[in-house]
Every structure is written in structure tokens, then in C-alpha cells.
Coordinates of C-alpha atoms in Angstrom, one line a residue:
X1 CA 41.5 -42.4 69.2
X2 CA 39.2 -39.4 69.7
X3 CA 40.0 -38.3 66.1
X4 CA 39.1 -41.8 64.9
X5 CA 35.7 -41.7 66.7
X6 CA 35.0 -38.2 65.4
X7 CA 35.9 -39.3 61.9
X8 CA 33.3 -42.1 62.1
X9 CA 30.5 -40.4 64.0
X10 CA 31.0 -36.8 63.3
X11 CA 31.1 -36.1 67.1
X12 CA 33.8 -36.0 69.7
X13 CA 34.0 -38.4 72.6
X14 CA 32.3 -35.7 74.7
X15 CA 29.3 -35.9 72.3
X16 CA 30.0 -32.5 70.7
X17 CA 29.9 -32.0 67.0
X18 CA 33.0 -31.0 65.2
X19 CA 33.7 -27.3 64.5
X20 CA 36.0 -28.1 61.6
X21 CA 33.3 -27.8 58.9
X22 CA 32.3 -24.4 60.2
X23 CA 36.0 -23.4 60.2
X24 CA 36.5 -24.6 56.8
X25 CA 33.4 -22.7 55.6
X26 CA 34.8 -19.5 57.2
X27 CA 38.2 -19.9 55.4
X28 CA 36.3 -20.6 52.2
X29 CA 34.3 -17.4 52.7
X30 CA 37.3 -15.3 53.6
X31 CA 39.5 -16.5 50.8
X32 CA 36.5 -16.0 48.3
X33 CA 36.1 -12.4 49.6
X34 CA 39.8 -11.7 49.2
X35 CA 39.8 -13.1 45.6
X36 CA 36.6 -11.2 44.6
X37 CA 37.9 -7.9 45.9
X38 CA 41.3 -8.6 44.3
X39 CA 39.8 -9.2 40.9
X40 CA 37.9 -5.9 41.1
X41 CA 41.1 -4.1 41.8
X42 CA 43.0 -6.1 39.1
X43 CA 40.3 -5.2 36.5
X44 CA 40.6 -1.5 37.5
X45 CA 44.4 -1.8 37.1
X46 CA 44.1 -3.5 33.7
X47 CA 41.6 -1.0 32.5
X48 CA 44.2 1.8 32.7
X49 CA 45.2 0.7 29.2
X50 CA 42.0 2.6 28.1
X51 CA 43.7 5.9 29.1
X52 CA 46.9 5.2 27.2
X53 CA 49.7 2.6 26.9
X54 CA 52.1 4.9 28.7
X55 CA 49.8 5.3 31.6
X56 CA 49.3 1.5 31.8
X57 CA 53.1 1.0 31.8
X58 CA 53.6 3.8 34.4
X59 CA 51.0 2.0 36.7
X60 CA 53.0 -1.2 36.3
X61 CA 56.2 0.5 37.3
X62 CA 54.5 2.1 40.3
X63 CA 53.1 -1.1 41.6
X64 CA 56.6 -2.7 41.2
X65 CA 58.0 0.1 43.2
X66 CA 60.4 1.0 40.5
X67 CA 60.1 4.7 41.6
X68 CA 62.2 3.5 44.6
X69 CA 64.7 1.3 42.7
X70 CA 64.5 1.3 38.9
X71 CA 65.8 -2.2 38.1
X72 CA 64.2 -5.2 36.3
X73 CA 64.7 -7.2 39.5
X74 CA 61.7 -5.3 41.0
X75 CA 59.5 -7.3 38.7
X76 CA 59.8 -10.2 41.3
X77 CA 57.4 -8.2 43.5
X78 CA 54.7 -8.9 40.9
X79 CA 55.9 -12.7 40.9
X80 CA 55.6 -12.8 44.7
X81 CA 52.2 -11.2 44.8
X82 CA 50.9 -13.5 42.0
X83 CA 52.3 -16.5 43.9
X84 CA 50.4 -15.5 47.0
X85 CA 47.2 -15.1 45.0
X86 CA 47.8 -18.5 43.4
X87 CA 48.0 -20.1 46.9
X88 CA 44.8 -18.5 48.1
X89 CA 43.2 -19.4 44.9
X90 CA 44.1 -23.1 45.3
X91 CA 43.0 -23.2 48.9
X92 CA 39.6 -21.6 48.0
X93 CA 39.1 -24.0 45.1
X94 CA 40.0 -27.1 47.3
X95 CA 37.5 -26.0 50.0
X96 CA 34.8 -25.1 47.4
X97 CA 35.0 -28.6 46.0
X98 CA 33.7 -30.1 49.2
X99 CA 30.3 -28.9 48.1
X100 CA 30.3 -30.2 44.5
X101 CA 28.4 -33.5 43.7
X102 CA 31.0 -36.2 43.6
X103 CA 29.0 -38.8 41.7
X104 CA 26.1 -39.1 39.3
X105 CA 23.6 -39.9 42.0
X106 CA 24.4 -36.7 43.8
X107 CA 24.4 -34.7 40.6
X108 CA 20.9 -36.2 39.7
X109 CA 19.5 -35.3 43.1
X110 CA 20.8 -31.8 42.9
X111 CA 19.5 -31.3 39.4
X112 CA 16.0 -32.7 40.4
X113 CA 16.0 -30.4 43.4
X114 CA 16.9 -27.4 41.3
X115 CA 14.2 -28.0 38.7
X116 CA 11.5 -28.6 41.3
X117 CA 12.4 -25.6 43.4
X118 CA 13.1 -23.3 40.5
X119 CA 15.0 -21.1 42.9
X120 CA 17.1 -18.4 41.3
X121 CA 19.8 -18.5 43.9
X122 CA 20.2 -22.3 43.3
X123 CA 20.7 -21.6 39.6
X124 CA 23.3 -19.0 40.5
X125 CA 25.1 -21.6 42.5
X126 CA 25.2 -23.8 39.4
X127 CA 26.7 -20.9 37.3
X128 CA 29.2 -20.3 40.1
X129 CA 30.2 -24.0 40.3
X130 CA 30.6 -24.3 36.6
X131 CA 32.6 -21.0 36.2
X132 CA 34.7 -22.0 39.1
X133 CA 35.5 -25.4 37.5
X134 CA 36.7 -23.6 34.3
X135 CA 38.6 -20.9 36.3
X136 CA 40.5 -23.6 38.2
X137 CA 42.4 -24.3 35.0
X138 CA 42.4 -21.0 33.2
X139 CA 43.0 -19.0 36.3
X140 CA 45.9 -21.2 37.5
X141 CA 47.5 -21.0 34.0
X142 CA 47.2 -17.2 34.0
X143 CA 48.7 -16.8 37.4
X144 CA 51.6 -19.2 36.7
X145 CA 52.3 -17.2 33.5
X146 CA 52.4 -13.9 35.6
X147 CA 54.7 -15.6 38.1
X148 CA 57.2 -16.8 35.5
X149 CA 56.9 -13.8 33.1
X150 CA 56.4 -10.8 35.5
X151 CA 59.1 -8.8 33.5
X152 CA 57.0 -9.1 30.4
X153 CA 54.1 -7.0 31.6
X154 CA 53.7 -4.0 29.4
X155 CA 51.3 -2.6 26.9
X156 CA 53.3 -3.8 23.9
X157 CA 54.0 -7.3 25.2
X158 CA 50.5 -7.8 26.4
X159 CA 49.2 -6.7 23.0
X160 CA 51.6 -9.1 21.2
X161 CA 50.3 -12.0 23.4
X162 CA 46.7 -11.2 22.6
X163 CA 47.2 -11.0 18.8
X164 CA 50.2 -13.1 17.9
X165 CA 49.7 -15.9 20.4
X166 CA 45.9 -16.0 19.8
X167 CA 45.3 -15.4 23.6
X168 CA 42.3 -13.2 23.1
X169 CA 40.0 -16.3 23.1
X170 CA 41.7 -17.4 26.4
X171 CA 41.2 -14.2 28.0
X172 CA 37.5 -13.8 26.8
X173 CA 36.6 -17.1 28.5
X174 CA 38.5 -16.2 31.6
X175 CA 37.0 -12.8 31.8
X176 CA 33.4 -14.1 31.6
X177 CA 34.0 -16.8 34.2
X178 CA 35.9 -14.5 36.6
X179 CA 33.2 -11.7 36.5
X180 CA 30.3 -14.1 36.8
X181 CA 31.9 -16.3 39.5
X182 CA 33.1 -13.3 41.5
X183 CA 29.9 -11.3 41.5
X184 CA 27.8 -14.3 42.4
X185 CA 30.1 -15.3 45.1
X186 CA 30.1 -11.9 46.7
X187 CA 26.4 -11.8 46.5
X188 CA 26.1 -15.1 48.2
X189 CA 28.5 -14.0 50.9
X190 CA 26.3 -11.1 51.6
X191 CA 23.2 -13.3 51.9
X192 CA 25.0 -16.0 53.8
X193 CA 26.5 -13.8 56.5
X194 CA 23.7 -11.2 56.6
X195 CA 25.7 -8.3 55.4
X196 CA 23.6 -5.3 54.2
X197 CA 20.5 -7.2 55.3
X198 CA 18.6 -4.3 56.9
X199 CA 15.2 -4.6 58.4
X200 CA 13.6 -6.2 55.4
X201 CA 15.8 -9.2 54.3
X202 CA 13.7 -10.0 51.2
X203 CA 13.9 -6.5 50.0
X204 CA 17.6 -6.3 50.7
X205 CA 18.2 -9.5 48.8
X206 CA 16.5 -8.0 45.7
X207 CA 18.7 -4.9 45.9
X208 CA 21.9 -7.1 46.3
X209 CA 20.9 -9.2 43.4
X210 CA 20.3 -6.1 41.2
X211 CA 23.7 -4.7 42.4
X212 CA 25.3 -8.0 41.5
X213 CA 24.0 -7.8 37.9
X214 CA 25.1 -4.2 37.6
X215 CA 28.6 -4.9 38.8
X216 CA 28.8 -8.0 36.5
X217 CA 27.8 -6.0 33.5
X218 CA 30.1 -3.1 34.4
X219 CA 33.2 -5.2 34.8
X220 CA 32.4 -7.4 31.7
X221 CA 32.1 -4.3 29.6
X222 CA 35.3 -2.8 31.2
X223 CA 37.1 -6.1 30.6
X224 CA 36.0 -6.4 26.9
X225 CA 37.0 -2.8 26.2
X226 CA 40.4 -3.3 27.9
X227 CA 41.0 -6.5 25.9
X228 CA 40.1 -4.7 22.7
X229 CA 42.6 -1.9 23.6
X230 CA 45.4 -4.6 24.0
X231 CA 44.3 -6.2 20.7
X232 CA 44.5 -2.9 19.0
X233 CA 48.0 -2.3 20.2
X234 CA 49.0 -5.8 19.2
X235 CA 47.5 -5.5 15.7
X236 CA 49.2 -2.1 15.2
X237 CA 52.5 -3.5 16.2
X238 CA 52.0 -6.6 14.0
X239 CA 51.3 -4.3 11.0
X240 CA 54.4 -2.2 11.7
X241 CA 56.6 -5.2 12.0
X242 CA 55.3 -6.6 8.8
X243 CA 55.8 -3.3 7.0
X244 CA 59.3 -3.0 8.4
X245 CA 60.1 -6.6 7.2
X246 CA 58.7 -5.8 3.8
X247 CA 60.8 -2.6 3.5
X248 CA 64.0 -4.5 4.5
X249 CA 63.2 -7.2 2.0
X250 CA 62.7 -4.6 -0.7
X251 CA 65.9 -2.7 0.1
X252 CA 67.8 -5.9 0.2
X253 CA 66.5 -6.8 -3.2
X254 CA 67.4 -3.4 -4.7
X255 CA 70.9 -3.7 -3.2
X256 CA 71.4 -7.1 -5.0
X257 CA 70.1 -5.7 -8.2
X258 CA 72.5 -2.8 -8.2
X259 CA 75.4 -5.1 -7.6

């Protein structure tokens, strides 16, 4: 009965407001912080392809603990970690949707407020909301692919997906959304919870915003270079395969001619 009353009035029978919204907000912030830091580490891991293909493959084997037990079954470690990230990702997305406008009237009010205020942080929220919406689909698809194909993570196979399966467009869109959404989200967390605020909050916010843009540009450039490196590997492998097929066809034709 008390839950029913609280559901209608937003207050308990003792007249106290529910703490659930604050708890959900904290979980949203914590999950967002985890995902943002994870994506930075993930991008640094992927960028090892810029050193060499062998170095990238060795890092994959190290993270899968294949130095302990060198067996393909160790790829399930990647599947397990990706599944955990997917769960956190879905929880975070579900909690973030609480703050989205759910009908045209709410959307209209928010847009009017944004245009009238002309507040940069409000505009950043719109970018964060839009990129989050796109990420819900692309990010989920990427994580599900990793869960089900953890044994196919290597420089060669990743390059083949980027070129032969035309996945470069998918990863470009995902990269832009992830880096913008993540950097804006971490900036807003710092502002919301007063991290790095210092004595002058206004000045600190300017520095945080500048740091946000620097980090966004850095990881976007790093991501594009990494994607280009995978594309280069995939294109070279494609050319080698095409050349090998041509040689086999030519040799086969010569063999039939001599007979």
C-alpha cells in the first residue's frame, strides 16, 4: 500500500520523498563513468595496430591470458568481458532514457528552452542524447559480434571485415558517436558531481570543456588512424588473394593447354 501511495504522490506515507530517483541517477553516473573509461582503454588497445600487426595480435593473446594456457578456448575470456560490458551498456542506456523527451510536446518545450537559453552545455546534452541513441544500436551490434566471434579478433580478420564486409562505414559512425558521447558524458559528470571544481567553478568549467575537446579530437584522430591501418591490412590481403587466385587460374589454363 505504501508503494502505491508513493507511486501516485512521489512521497512515502511518512511524507518523505523517494530516494529512488537519486539512486538511479547515481547508477547512471557510475555506469557512464565505467563505460567512458573502458572506451578510452579499448581505443588505446585497438591503436596498437599502429605499431604493427604482430604487436596487436600479441596484445590480444596477452589479454586473453594465452601466455598461461595457449588454447583457443581462452577466447571465451573476451566473450565474457564483452558480455559484462553489454550488460552495463544496456543498464546505462535504460537509465539515460528516463531523461529523454517522450512525446512531441516535451520535445518542443526542450527545443524552445534550448534556443532561448543558447546554453552550450544544453547543446552538448542534445549531442550526447543523439549519439547515445545511435550507439544503442551500433554499440549493441558490435558487442554482440565480439561475444559471438571472440576467436576471430586478429589483425588479418579485422582488416578483412573492414574491407570485404564494408564495415569501415559502420565503424566510422560508431567511432564518432562513441568519442563525442563519452567525452561529453565525462565532462558532464565532472560538472555534476563537482570533480576538479577548485575555488573558481566558472574557470574550472572552461578548463574542463577545453580538456573535453582535446580528448575528443585525440581519440577521434587515433581511431581514424587505427581504422585506416586495419583497412590497409584488409586491402593488401584482398590484393594478395586476388593475385593468388589469378595465378592459380593461369596455371590451370596452362595445364589444360599442354594436355
